[in-house]
mmCIF file of C-alpha atoms and ligand atoms in Angstrom:
data_model
loop_
_atom_site.group_PDB
_atom_site.id
_atom_site.type_symbol
_atom_site.label_atom_id
_atom_site.label_comp_id
_atom_site.label_asym_id
_atom_site.label_seq_id
_atom_site.Cartn_x
_atom_site.Cartn_y
_atom_site.Cartn_z
ATOM 1 C CA MET A 1 -5.625 -69.717 -44.976
ATOM 2 C CA LYS A 2 -5.154 -68.369 -41.472
ATOM 3 C CA LYS A 3 -8.188 -66.762 -39.879
ATOM 4 C CA VAL A 4 -8.330 -63.637 -37.721
ATOM 5 C CA LYS A 5 -10.834 -63.292 -34.878
ATOM 6 C CA ALA A 6 -12.574 -59.968 -34.385
ATOM 7 C CA ALA A 7 -15.405 -58.691 -32.183
ATOM 8 C CA VAL A 8 -18.064 -57.318 -34.521
ATOM 9 C CA LEU A 9 -20.878 -55.017 -33.458
ATOM 10 C CA THR A 10 -23.820 -55.944 -35.697
ATOM 11 C CA GLY A 11 -26.562 -53.871 -34.059
ATOM 12 C CA VAL A 12 -27.656 -52.331 -30.771
ATOM 13 C CA LYS A 13 -26.165 -54.496 -27.982
ATOM 14 C CA LYS A 14 -25.349 -57.188 -30.536
ATOM 15 C CA MET A 15 -21.731 -58.260 -30.600
ATOM 16 C CA GLU A 16 -20.405 -61.465 -32.123
ATOM 17 C CA ILE A 17 -17.038 -62.995 -32.799
ATOM 18 C CA ARG A 18 -16.359 -63.362 -36.507
ATOM 19 C CA GLU A 19 -13.431 -64.902 -38.316
ATOM 20 C CA PHE A 20 -11.972 -63.120 -41.306
ATOM 21 C CA PRO A 21 -9.229 -64.322 -43.624
ATOM 22 C CA LYS A 22 -5.835 -62.939 -42.673
ATOM 23 C CA PRO A 23 -5.415 -60.225 -45.307
ATOM 24 C CA GLU A 24 -2.775 -60.004 -47.991
ATOM 25 C CA VAL A 25 -0.927 -56.745 -47.381
ATOM 26 C CA LYS A 26 -0.883 -54.324 -50.312
ATOM 27 C CA ALA A 27 2.259 -52.342 -51.091
ATOM 28 C CA GLU A 28 0.832 -49.150 -49.541
ATOM 29 C CA ASP A 29 -0.457 -50.803 -46.364
ATOM 30 C CA ALA A 30 0.595 -52.719 -43.243
ATOM 31 C CA LEU A 31 -0.723 -55.324 -40.833
ATOM 32 C CA LEU A 32 -0.656 -54.794 -37.076
ATOM 33 C CA LYS A 33 -0.708 -57.612 -34.533
ATOM 34 C CA VAL A 34 -2.789 -56.071 -31.757
ATOM 35 C CA LEU A 35 -1.293 -56.026 -28.271
ATOM 36 C CA PHE A 36 -3.983 -54.020 -26.466
ATOM 37 C CA CYS A 37 -7.042 -52.017 -27.410
ATOM 38 C CA GLY A 38 -8.448 -49.791 -24.689
ATOM 39 C CA VAL A 39 -12.174 -49.641 -24.056
ATOM 40 C CA CYS A 40 -13.031 -45.960 -24.422
ATOM 41 C CA GLY A 41 -15.810 -44.169 -22.563
ATOM 42 C CA THR A 42 -17.422 -43.945 -26.013
ATOM 43 C CA ASP A 43 -17.519 -47.723 -26.521
ATOM 44 C CA PRO A 44 -20.450 -48.502 -24.182
ATOM 45 C CA HIS A 45 -22.371 -45.675 -25.911
ATOM 46 C CA LEU A 46 -21.681 -47.212 -29.329
ATOM 47 C CA TYR A 47 -22.644 -50.635 -28.033
ATOM 48 C CA GLU A 48 -25.893 -49.317 -26.609
ATOM 49 C CA GLY A 49 -26.751 -47.479 -29.810
ATOM 50 C CA ARG A 50 -26.450 -43.894 -28.603
ATOM 51 C CA LEU A 51 -24.041 -42.949 -31.387
ATOM 52 C CA PRO A 52 -24.926 -43.936 -34.959
ATOM 53 C CA VAL A 53 -22.438 -46.331 -36.589
ATOM 54 C CA PRO A 54 -22.526 -48.141 -39.969
ATOM 55 C CA TYR A 55 -23.087 -51.730 -38.732
ATOM 56 C CA PRO A 56 -21.350 -54.100 -38.884
ATOM 57 C CA ILE A 57 -18.125 -52.703 -37.436
ATOM 58 C CA VAL A 58 -15.141 -54.135 -35.610
ATOM 59 C CA GLN A 59 -15.194 -51.954 -32.506
ATOM 60 C CA GLY A 60 -12.163 -50.465 -30.725
ATOM 61 C CA HIS A 61 -10.168 -47.331 -31.559
ATOM 62 C CA GLU A 62 -7.466 -47.065 -28.854
ATOM 63 C CA PHE A 63 -5.014 -49.707 -29.978
ATOM 64 C CA CYS A 64 -1.348 -50.502 -30.138
ATOM 65 C CA GLY A 65 0.516 -53.474 -31.469
ATOM 66 C CA ILE A 66 3.475 -54.888 -33.359
ATOM 67 C CA ILE A 67 3.869 -54.180 -37.067
ATOM 68 C CA GLU A 68 3.870 -57.706 -38.461
ATOM 69 C CA GLU A 69 4.020 -56.864 -42.124
ATOM 70 C CA MET A 70 4.748 -53.652 -43.978
ATOM 71 C CA GLY A 71 4.143 -53.098 -47.669
ATOM 72 C CA ALA A 72 7.056 -51.662 -49.667
ATOM 73 C CA LYS A 73 5.339 -48.271 -50.007
ATOM 74 C CA PHE A 74 4.019 -47.973 -46.431
ATOM 75 C CA PRO A 75 5.581 -44.915 -44.708
ATOM 76 C CA LYS A 76 8.855 -45.837 -43.016
ATOM 77 C CA LYS A 77 8.548 -43.141 -40.355
ATOM 78 C CA ASP A 78 6.170 -42.488 -37.489
ATOM 79 C CA MET A 79 4.298 -39.197 -37.028
ATOM 80 C CA VAL A 80 7.347 -37.425 -35.590
ATOM 81 C CA GLY A 81 9.847 -38.852 -38.071
ATOM 82 C CA LYS A 82 11.238 -41.797 -36.094
ATOM 83 C CA PRO A 83 12.048 -44.734 -38.379
ATOM 84 C CA ILE A 84 9.684 -47.698 -38.160
ATOM 85 C CA LYS A 85 10.065 -51.243 -39.429
ATOM 86 C CA GLU A 86 8.447 -54.643 -39.123
ATOM 87 C CA GLY A 87 8.596 -55.901 -35.541
ATOM 88 C CA ASP A 88 8.268 -52.422 -34.005
ATOM 89 C CA ARG A 89 5.689 -51.659 -31.321
ATOM 90 C CA VAL A 90 3.538 -48.672 -32.260
ATOM 91 C CA VAL A 91 0.448 -46.864 -31.021
ATOM 92 C CA VAL A 92 -2.060 -46.009 -33.728
ATOM 93 C CA LEU A 93 -3.854 -42.683 -34.026
ATOM 94 C CA ALA A 94 -7.036 -44.285 -35.261
ATOM 95 C CA ALA A 95 -8.774 -41.107 -36.484
ATOM 96 C CA TYR A 96 -7.962 -39.375 -39.750
ATOM 97 C CA ASN A 97 -9.268 -36.428 -41.730
ATOM 98 C CA CYS A 98 -10.227 -35.847 -45.324
ATOM 99 C CA GLY A 99 -7.849 -32.909 -45.779
ATOM 100 C CA GLU A 100 -10.297 -31.359 -48.258
ATOM 101 C CA CYS A 101 -13.390 -30.110 -46.426
ATOM 102 C CA TYR A 102 -13.924 -26.501 -45.306
ATOM 103 C CA VAL A 103 -12.491 -27.170 -41.846
ATOM 104 C CA CYS A 104 -9.467 -29.113 -43.089
ATOM 105 C CA LYS A 105 -8.691 -26.393 -45.648
ATOM 106 C CA TYR A 106 -9.194 -23.251 -43.622
ATOM 107 C CA TYR A 107 -9.024 -24.299 -39.955
ATOM 108 C CA PRO A 108 -6.467 -27.119 -39.990
ATOM 109 C CA GLN A 109 -5.641 -26.467 -36.340
ATOM 110 C CA ARG A 110 -9.142 -27.793 -35.634
ATOM 111 C CA ASN A 111 -8.905 -30.842 -37.880
ATOM 112 C CA ASN A 112 -10.734 -32.793 -35.161
ATOM 113 C CA LEU A 113 -13.859 -31.120 -36.600
ATOM 114 C CA CYS A 114 -13.326 -32.470 -40.157
ATOM 115 C CA GLU A 115 -16.689 -32.934 -41.870
ATOM 116 C CA ASN A 116 -15.690 -36.343 -43.259
ATOM 117 C CA GLY A 117 -13.452 -37.613 -40.479
ATOM 118 C CA GLN A 118 -13.055 -41.386 -40.133
ATOM 119 C CA VAL A 119 -12.158 -43.428 -37.084
ATOM 120 C CA TYR A 120 -11.139 -47.084 -36.986
ATOM 121 C CA GLY A 121 -13.522 -48.925 -34.676
ATOM 122 C CA ILE A 122 -16.357 -46.413 -35.188
ATOM 123 C CA THR A 123 -17.045 -45.258 -38.750
ATOM 124 C CA ILE A 124 -15.656 -47.999 -41.012
ATOM 125 C CA GLN A 125 -17.816 -50.983 -41.941
ATOM 126 C CA CYS A 126 -16.208 -54.427 -41.841
ATOM 127 C CA THR A 127 -18.305 -55.989 -44.614
ATOM 128 C CA ASN A 128 -15.691 -55.797 -47.350
ATOM 129 C CA PRO A 129 -12.098 -57.086 -47.384
ATOM 130 C CA PRO A 130 -9.730 -56.520 -45.671
ATOM 131 C CA HIS A 131 -12.430 -56.184 -42.961
ATOM 132 C CA LEU A 132 -10.069 -55.432 -40.075
ATOM 133 C CA PHE A 133 -10.631 -51.760 -39.258
ATOM 134 C CA GLY A 134 -11.084 -51.915 -35.499
ATOM 135 C CA GLY A 135 -8.997 -52.756 -32.465
ATOM 136 C CA PHE A 136 -11.053 -55.482 -30.769
ATOM 137 C CA ALA A 137 -9.372 -58.040 -33.000
ATOM 138 C CA GLU A 138 -6.225 -60.099 -33.321
ATOM 139 C CA TYR A 139 -5.038 -57.963 -36.220
ATOM 140 C CA VAL A 140 -5.764 -54.510 -37.645
ATOM 141 C CA TYR A 141 -5.203 -53.560 -41.273
ATOM 142 C CA LEU A 142 -3.370 -50.224 -41.554
ATOM 143 C CA THR A 143 -3.548 -47.847 -44.483
ATOM 144 C CA PRO A 144 -1.192 -44.865 -44.828
ATOM 145 C CA LYS A 145 -4.052 -42.588 -43.713
ATOM 146 C CA VAL A 146 -3.482 -43.462 -40.063
ATOM 147 C CA GLU A 147 -0.567 -42.074 -38.100
ATOM 148 C CA LEU A 148 1.665 -44.186 -35.879
ATOM 149 C CA TYR A 149 3.762 -43.268 -32.856
ATOM 150 C CA LYS A 150 6.703 -45.381 -31.774
ATOM 151 C CA PHE A 151 7.550 -45.267 -28.072
ATOM 152 C CA PRO A 152 10.893 -46.262 -26.564
ATOM 153 C CA ASP A 153 10.931 -49.898 -25.398
ATOM 154 C CA ASP A 154 11.232 -48.999 -21.714
ATOM 155 C CA ILE A 155 7.620 -47.770 -21.463
ATOM 156 C CA GLU A 156 5.050 -50.413 -20.581
ATOM 157 C CA THR A 157 2.381 -51.250 -23.133
ATOM 158 C CA GLU A 158 -0.257 -50.617 -20.418
ATOM 159 C CA THR A 159 1.035 -47.023 -20.321
ATOM 160 C CA ILE A 160 1.252 -46.248 -24.021
ATOM 161 C CA ILE A 161 -2.311 -47.478 -24.548
ATOM 162 C CA LEU A 162 -3.365 -44.301 -22.683
ATOM 163 C CA THR A 163 -2.140 -41.971 -25.446
ATOM 164 C CA ASP A 164 -5.672 -41.427 -26.802
ATOM 165 C CA PRO A 165 -7.514 -40.680 -23.519
ATOM 166 C CA LEU A 166 -4.631 -38.501 -22.312
ATOM 167 C CA ALA A 167 -4.795 -36.550 -25.580
ATOM 168 C CA VAL A 168 -8.470 -35.809 -24.890
ATOM 169 C CA ALA A 169 -7.621 -34.521 -21.413
ATOM 170 C CA LEU A 170 -4.727 -32.413 -22.702
ATOM 171 C CA ARG A 171 -6.886 -30.898 -25.426
ATOM 172 C CA GLY A 172 -9.144 -29.511 -22.700
ATOM 173 C CA LEU A 173 -6.260 -28.215 -20.604
ATOM 174 C CA GLU A 174 -4.523 -26.606 -23.577
ATOM 175 C CA LEU A 175 -7.718 -24.839 -24.635
ATOM 176 C CA ALA A 176 -7.907 -23.515 -21.068
ATOM 177 C CA CYS A 177 -4.473 -21.874 -21.526
ATOM 178 C CA GLN A 178 -5.834 -19.310 -23.959
ATOM 179 C CA PRO A 179 -5.276 -16.343 -24.178
ATOM 180 C CA GLY A 180 -2.011 -17.268 -22.487
ATOM 181 C CA LEU A 181 -1.645 -14.502 -19.911
ATOM 182 C CA PRO A 182 -1.642 -16.536 -16.686
ATOM 183 C CA TRP A 183 0.277 -13.765 -14.858
ATOM 184 C CA ALA A 184 -2.753 -11.544 -15.481
ATOM 185 C CA GLY A 185 -5.213 -14.225 -14.458
ATOM 186 C CA GLU A 186 -6.203 -14.807 -18.076
ATOM 187 C CA GLY A 187 -5.846 -18.490 -18.877
ATOM 188 C CA PHE A 188 -4.572 -21.587 -17.152
ATOM 189 C CA GLY A 189 -0.903 -21.707 -16.208
ATOM 190 C CA LEU A 190 1.623 -21.960 -13.400
ATOM 191 C CA THR A 191 0.188 -22.050 -9.838
ATOM 192 C CA LYS A 192 -3.451 -22.020 -10.925
ATOM 193 C CA THR A 193 -6.093 -24.028 -9.068
ATOM 194 C CA VAL A 194 -8.054 -26.742 -10.855
ATOM 195 C CA ILE A 195 -11.230 -28.659 -10.098
ATOM 196 C CA ILE A 196 -11.827 -31.890 -12.002
ATOM 197 C CA GLN A 197 -15.400 -33.172 -11.886
ATOM 198 C CA GLY A 198 -15.409 -36.938 -12.471
ATOM 199 C CA LEU A 199 -12.391 -39.168 -11.849
ATOM 200 C CA GLY A 200 -12.688 -41.769 -14.593
ATOM 201 C CA THR A 201 -9.669 -42.497 -16.788
ATOM 202 C CA ILE A 202 -9.737 -39.111 -18.512
ATOM 203 C CA GLY A 203 -10.378 -37.244 -15.251
ATOM 204 C CA ILE A 204 -7.412 -38.944 -13.598
ATOM 205 C CA LEU A 205 -5.228 -38.262 -16.641
ATOM 206 C CA ALA A 206 -6.400 -34.629 -16.643
ATOM 207 C CA ALA A 207 -5.083 -34.363 -13.079
ATOM 208 C CA ALA A 208 -1.691 -35.690 -14.192
ATOM 209 C CA GLY A 209 -1.735 -33.224 -17.085
ATOM 210 C CA ALA A 210 -2.683 -30.247 -14.931
ATOM 211 C CA LYS A 211 0.019 -31.130 -12.379
ATOM 212 C CA THR A 212 2.607 -31.431 -15.141
ATOM 213 C CA MET A 213 1.497 -28.041 -16.498
ATOM 214 C CA GLY A 214 2.114 -26.382 -13.127
ATOM 215 C CA ALA A 215 -1.179 -26.425 -11.240
ATOM 216 C CA ARG A 216 -0.844 -25.467 -7.573
ATOM 217 C CA LYS A 217 -3.841 -27.306 -6.189
ATOM 218 C CA ILE A 218 -5.995 -29.915 -7.893
ATOM 219 C CA ILE A 219 -9.342 -30.846 -6.403
ATOM 220 C CA GLY A 220 -11.003 -34.015 -7.685
ATOM 221 C CA ILE A 221 -14.728 -34.691 -7.383
ATOM 222 C CA ASP A 222 -16.156 -38.205 -7.473
ATOM 223 C CA GLY A 223 -18.124 -40.633 -5.332
ATOM 224 C CA VAL A 224 -16.267 -43.898 -5.931
ATOM 225 C CA GLU A 225 -13.547 -44.724 -3.417
ATOM 226 C CA LYS A 226 -11.403 -46.736 -5.827
ATOM 227 C CA ARG A 227 -11.245 -43.895 -8.334
ATOM 228 C CA ILE A 228 -10.576 -41.325 -5.613
ATOM 229 C CA ASN A 229 -7.655 -43.349 -4.238
ATOM 230 C CA MET A 230 -6.242 -43.798 -7.724
ATOM 231 C CA ALA A 231 -6.599 -40.082 -8.535
ATOM 232 C CA LYS A 232 -4.484 -39.158 -5.504
ATOM 233 C CA LYS A 233 -1.553 -40.918 -7.184
ATOM 234 C CA PHE A 234 -2.016 -38.731 -10.277
ATOM 235 C CA GLY A 235 -1.741 -35.276 -8.758
ATOM 236 C CA VAL A 236 -5.119 -34.802 -7.092
ATOM 237 C CA ASP A 237 -4.391 -32.922 -3.835
ATOM 238 C CA GLU A 238 -7.861 -32.668 -2.333
ATOM 239 C CA VAL A 239 -11.018 -34.662 -2.882
ATOM 240 C CA ILE A 240 -14.705 -33.917 -2.682
ATOM 241 C CA ASP A 241 -16.399 -37.277 -2.169
ATOM 242 C CA ILE A 242 -19.938 -36.573 -3.350
ATOM 243 C CA SER A 243 -21.247 -39.683 -1.586
ATOM 244 C CA LYS A 244 -20.715 -37.781 1.666
ATOM 245 C CA PHE A 245 -22.770 -34.690 0.762
ATOM 246 C CA ASN A 246 -26.521 -34.279 0.844
ATOM 247 C CA SER A 247 -27.174 -31.510 -1.641
ATOM 248 C CA SER A 248 -25.791 -29.939 -4.778
ATOM 249 C CA GLN A 249 -25.269 -26.674 -2.877
ATOM 250 C CA ASP A 250 -23.215 -28.477 -0.207
ATOM 251 C CA ILE A 251 -20.887 -29.792 -2.910
ATOM 252 C CA ILE A 252 -20.506 -26.319 -4.410
ATOM 253 C CA ASN A 253 -19.866 -24.842 -0.951
ATOM 254 C CA GLU A 254 -17.130 -27.399 -0.302
ATOM 255 C CA ALA A 255 -15.486 -26.517 -3.619
ATOM 256 C CA LEU A 256 -15.581 -22.842 -2.686
ATOM 257 C CA ARG A 257 -14.189 -23.583 0.790
ATOM 258 C CA LEU A 258 -11.246 -25.452 -0.741
ATOM 259 C CA THR A 259 -10.511 -22.508 -3.071
ATOM 260 C CA ASP A 260 -10.510 -19.726 -0.456
ATOM 261 C CA GLY A 261 -14.091 -18.836 -1.282
ATOM 262 C CA MET A 262 -13.273 -17.826 -4.856
ATOM 263 C CA GLY A 263 -13.771 -20.934 -6.926
ATOM 264 C CA ALA A 264 -11.086 -22.552 -9.054
ATOM 265 C CA ASP A 265 -9.166 -20.812 -11.841
ATOM 266 C CA LEU A 266 -10.091 -23.775 -14.020
ATOM 267 C CA VAL A 267 -12.901 -26.300 -13.766
ATOM 268 C CA VAL A 268 -12.889 -29.335 -16.061
ATOM 269 C CA GLU A 269 -16.197 -31.205 -16.370
ATOM 270 C CA LEU A 270 -15.606 -34.905 -16.950
ATOM 271 C CA ALA A 271 -18.523 -36.471 -15.128
ATOM 272 C CA GLY A 272 -20.736 -36.296 -18.211
ATOM 273 C CA VAL A 273 -23.902 -35.633 -16.235
ATOM 274 C CA PRO A 274 -25.818 -32.383 -16.765
ATOM 275 C CA VAL A 275 -25.931 -31.455 -13.068
ATOM 276 C CA ALA A 276 -22.120 -31.406 -13.022
ATOM 277 C CA PHE A 277 -22.196 -28.706 -15.709
ATOM 278 C CA LYS A 278 -24.486 -26.571 -13.568
ATOM 279 C CA GLN A 279 -22.411 -27.113 -10.437
ATOM 280 C CA GLY A 280 -19.120 -26.558 -12.252
ATOM 281 C CA ILE A 281 -20.134 -23.088 -13.401
ATOM 282 C CA GLU A 282 -20.610 -22.082 -9.777
ATOM 283 C CA MET A 283 -17.277 -23.579 -8.767
ATOM 284 C CA THR A 284 -15.374 -21.461 -11.302
ATOM 285 C CA ARG A 285 -13.851 -18.229 -10.009
ATOM 286 C CA ARG A 286 -15.015 -14.966 -11.522
ATOM 287 C CA GLY A 287 -13.052 -14.512 -14.750
ATOM 288 C CA GLY A 288 -12.043 -18.182 -14.751
ATOM 289 C CA LYS A 289 -12.246 -21.020 -17.269
ATOM 290 C CA PHE A 290 -14.778 -23.791 -17.520
ATOM 291 C CA ILE A 291 -13.988 -26.678 -19.876
ATOM 292 C CA GLU A 292 -16.840 -28.982 -20.891
ATOM 293 C CA LEU A 293 -15.352 -32.343 -21.831
ATOM 294 C CA GLY A 294 -17.728 -34.914 -20.406
ATOM 295 C CA HIS A 295 -20.796 -34.689 -22.634
ATOM 296 C CA PHE A 296 -19.747 -36.512 -25.804
ATOM 297 C CA THR A 297 -23.219 -38.010 -26.082
ATOM 298 C CA ASN A 298 -26.647 -36.675 -25.285
ATOM 299 C CA ALA A 299 -27.003 -37.082 -21.528
ATOM 300 C CA GLY A 300 -30.028 -34.816 -21.242
ATOM 301 C CA GLU A 301 -30.641 -31.214 -20.259
ATOM 302 C CA ILE A 302 -30.343 -28.963 -17.261
ATOM 303 C CA SER A 303 -31.651 -25.473 -16.651
ATOM 304 C CA ILE A 304 -29.054 -22.763 -16.185
ATOM 305 C CA ASN A 305 -29.623 -19.199 -15.097
ATOM 306 C CA PRO A 306 -27.559 -17.280 -17.671
ATOM 307 C CA SER A 307 -26.953 -14.470 -15.193
ATOM 308 C CA THR A 308 -24.572 -16.783 -13.281
ATOM 309 C CA ILE A 309 -22.392 -16.880 -16.404
ATOM 310 C CA CYS A 310 -22.468 -13.096 -16.786
ATOM 311 C CA PHE A 311 -21.878 -12.435 -13.109
ATOM 312 C CA ARG A 312 -18.929 -14.786 -12.988
ATOM 313 C CA GLU A 313 -17.686 -13.660 -16.416
ATOM 314 C CA ILE A 314 -16.376 -17.127 -17.090
ATOM 315 C CA ASP A 315 -15.222 -18.618 -20.383
ATOM 316 C CA ILE A 316 -17.051 -21.851 -21.185
ATOM 317 C CA THR A 317 -15.296 -23.982 -23.811
ATOM 318 C CA GLY A 318 -16.485 -27.219 -25.389
ATOM 319 C CA VAL A 319 -14.107 -29.968 -26.450
ATOM 320 C CA TRP A 320 -14.663 -32.546 -29.187
ATOM 321 C CA ALA A 321 -11.851 -35.146 -29.336
ATOM 322 C CA TYR A 322 -8.554 -33.535 -30.355
ATOM 323 C CA PRO A 323 -6.590 -32.313 -33.368
ATOM 324 C CA LEU A 324 -3.925 -34.775 -34.539
ATOM 325 C CA SER A 325 -1.065 -32.764 -33.026
ATOM 326 C CA GLU A 326 -2.462 -33.416 -29.540
ATOM 327 C CA PHE A 327 -1.642 -37.119 -29.941
ATOM 328 C CA VAL A 328 2.049 -36.204 -30.162
ATOM 329 C CA THR A 329 1.770 -33.938 -27.121
ATOM 330 C CA SER A 330 0.129 -36.762 -25.211
ATOM 331 C CA ALA A 331 2.709 -39.372 -26.253
ATOM 332 C CA ARG A 332 5.531 -37.055 -25.258
ATOM 333 C CA MET A 333 3.944 -36.330 -21.891
ATOM 334 C CA LEU A 334 3.761 -40.084 -21.231
ATOM 335 C CA GLU A 335 7.464 -40.352 -22.077
ATOM 336 C CA MET A 336 8.311 -37.371 -19.854
ATOM 337 C CA THR A 337 6.296 -38.472 -16.844
ATOM 338 C CA LYS A 338 6.367 -42.275 -17.025
ATOM 339 C CA ASP A 339 8.246 -42.469 -13.709
ATOM 340 C CA LYS A 340 6.192 -39.744 -12.038
ATOM 341 C CA PHE A 341 2.719 -41.270 -12.335
ATOM 342 C CA PRO A 342 1.857 -45.019 -12.146
ATOM 343 C CA TYR A 343 0.068 -45.034 -15.494
ATOM 344 C CA SER A 344 0.027 -48.788 -16.023
ATOM 345 C CA THR A 345 -2.012 -49.293 -12.827
ATOM 346 C CA LEU A 346 -4.954 -47.557 -14.497
ATOM 347 C CA VAL A 347 -5.459 -50.721 -16.565
ATOM 348 C CA THR A 348 -7.548 -52.607 -14.010
ATOM 349 C CA HIS A 349 -9.278 -55.117 -16.319
ATOM 350 C CA LYS A 350 -7.996 -57.239 -19.234
ATOM 351 C CA PHE A 351 -10.043 -59.405 -21.585
ATOM 352 C CA ASP A 352 -9.370 -61.568 -24.645
ATOM 353 C CA VAL A 353 -10.913 -60.663 -28.006
ATOM 354 C CA LEU A 354 -13.463 -63.429 -27.461
ATOM 355 C CA ASP A 355 -14.640 -61.531 -24.369
ATOM 356 C CA ALA A 356 -14.704 -58.045 -25.914
ATOM 357 C CA GLU A 357 -18.380 -57.707 -25.035
ATOM 358 C CA LYS A 358 -17.563 -58.389 -21.377
ATOM 359 C CA ALA A 359 -14.874 -55.710 -21.588
ATOM 360 C CA ILE A 360 -17.428 -53.161 -22.771
ATOM 361 C CA LEU A 361 -19.811 -54.103 -19.979
ATOM 362 C CA ALA A 362 -16.973 -53.979 -17.428
ATOM 363 C CA ALA A 363 -16.153 -50.441 -18.537
ATOM 364 C CA THR A 364 -19.563 -49.272 -17.329
ATOM 365 C CA ASP A 365 -18.828 -50.630 -13.853
ATOM 366 C CA LYS A 366 -17.495 -47.850 -11.632
ATOM 367 C CA THR A 367 -14.878 -50.118 -10.057
ATOM 368 C CA CYS A 368 -13.212 -50.457 -13.459
ATOM 369 C CA ILE A 369 -10.847 -47.640 -14.345
ATOM 370 C CA LYS A 370 -9.483 -48.807 -17.694
ATOM 371 C CA ALA A 371 -10.453 -52.050 -19.387
ATOM 372 C CA VAL A 372 -8.414 -53.328 -22.327
ATOM 373 C CA VAL A 373 -8.948 -56.062 -24.873
ATOM 374 C CA GLU A 374 -5.844 -58.125 -25.637
ATOM 375 C CA GLY A 375 -5.349 -59.087 -29.253
ATOM 376 C CA LYS A 376 -5.146 -62.798 -28.558
HETATM 377 ZN ZN1 ZN B 401 -11.444 -43.006 -27.153
HETATM 378 ZN ZN1 ZN B 402 -11.955 -32.663 -43.612
#
């Protein structure tokens, strides 16, 4: 029987390559030959034990591949109704909801907050057959609970692998649009100014999203030259290189200088360090929007003087992943803008499944923008 290699996280900082039997595909299910699985910002946190997971797991939740085998009852359409068949290249939305909890029943537009949500590569143990519920593997076993999106063939696989991180960025930007009166200064929209704190993959993609949504001026903040140079190709107009400033106040002052002394209409925090949250509040114009996207794990605390929030009368909004519909929005934006932004160049590092652990370690290196594991 043919074996399938997978990178299994068995404990804190313990990853090993295991071989599982290539599964028999049930009528309801399908088998995906993995092309790429992106290393998410979350993956080093999982690896280092900062998010609880039910060891052992096959890690990896941002994956795409070729449908090798489809059971007779597996859905024949992708999440927007395009027909799919064996041999098609698809991106997998690796998270799914229970459909039954309080949130799923009464707040379906926030199904990202499902009380029993599952994610391939994070919440599903690999102990029992068919084992393959994560993307750092040669194959992934698909059940009808996951949604698929089929891209046209003329988009590179290095681009479509960004559907998940772009969806996270777009979730933040779309929440910033509320209440949807940009002409009255209420909510993000055409000609607004944006500051993005932190130019990792999601920060860079947030710039592309904001530009596509009509931002007038996008200011990116980071201290790593390689990221800064990359961000300029994705809509960032001005840069604040924090390695060139001595104090927090100097950085804030520069942000204010670049926004005519007012602060930006929208600030998106993607650095994931508490001091960025404190600085970002003071970079937001009075009556503006502040989106907190960077702190998906506990990075510590910072003291805030609440009067700065009152005085500035800003809206602070937290973001936790994205509702399923955002995946479609993200995929369609990639299709729309594939010739406008050099998406595939964000994939700076590639590793084989056998080196998945190296991929996770590479992702913590600031010179790496996006690392992917190839399913071979
Ligand atoms: Zn992710
Ligand atoms: Zn639910």
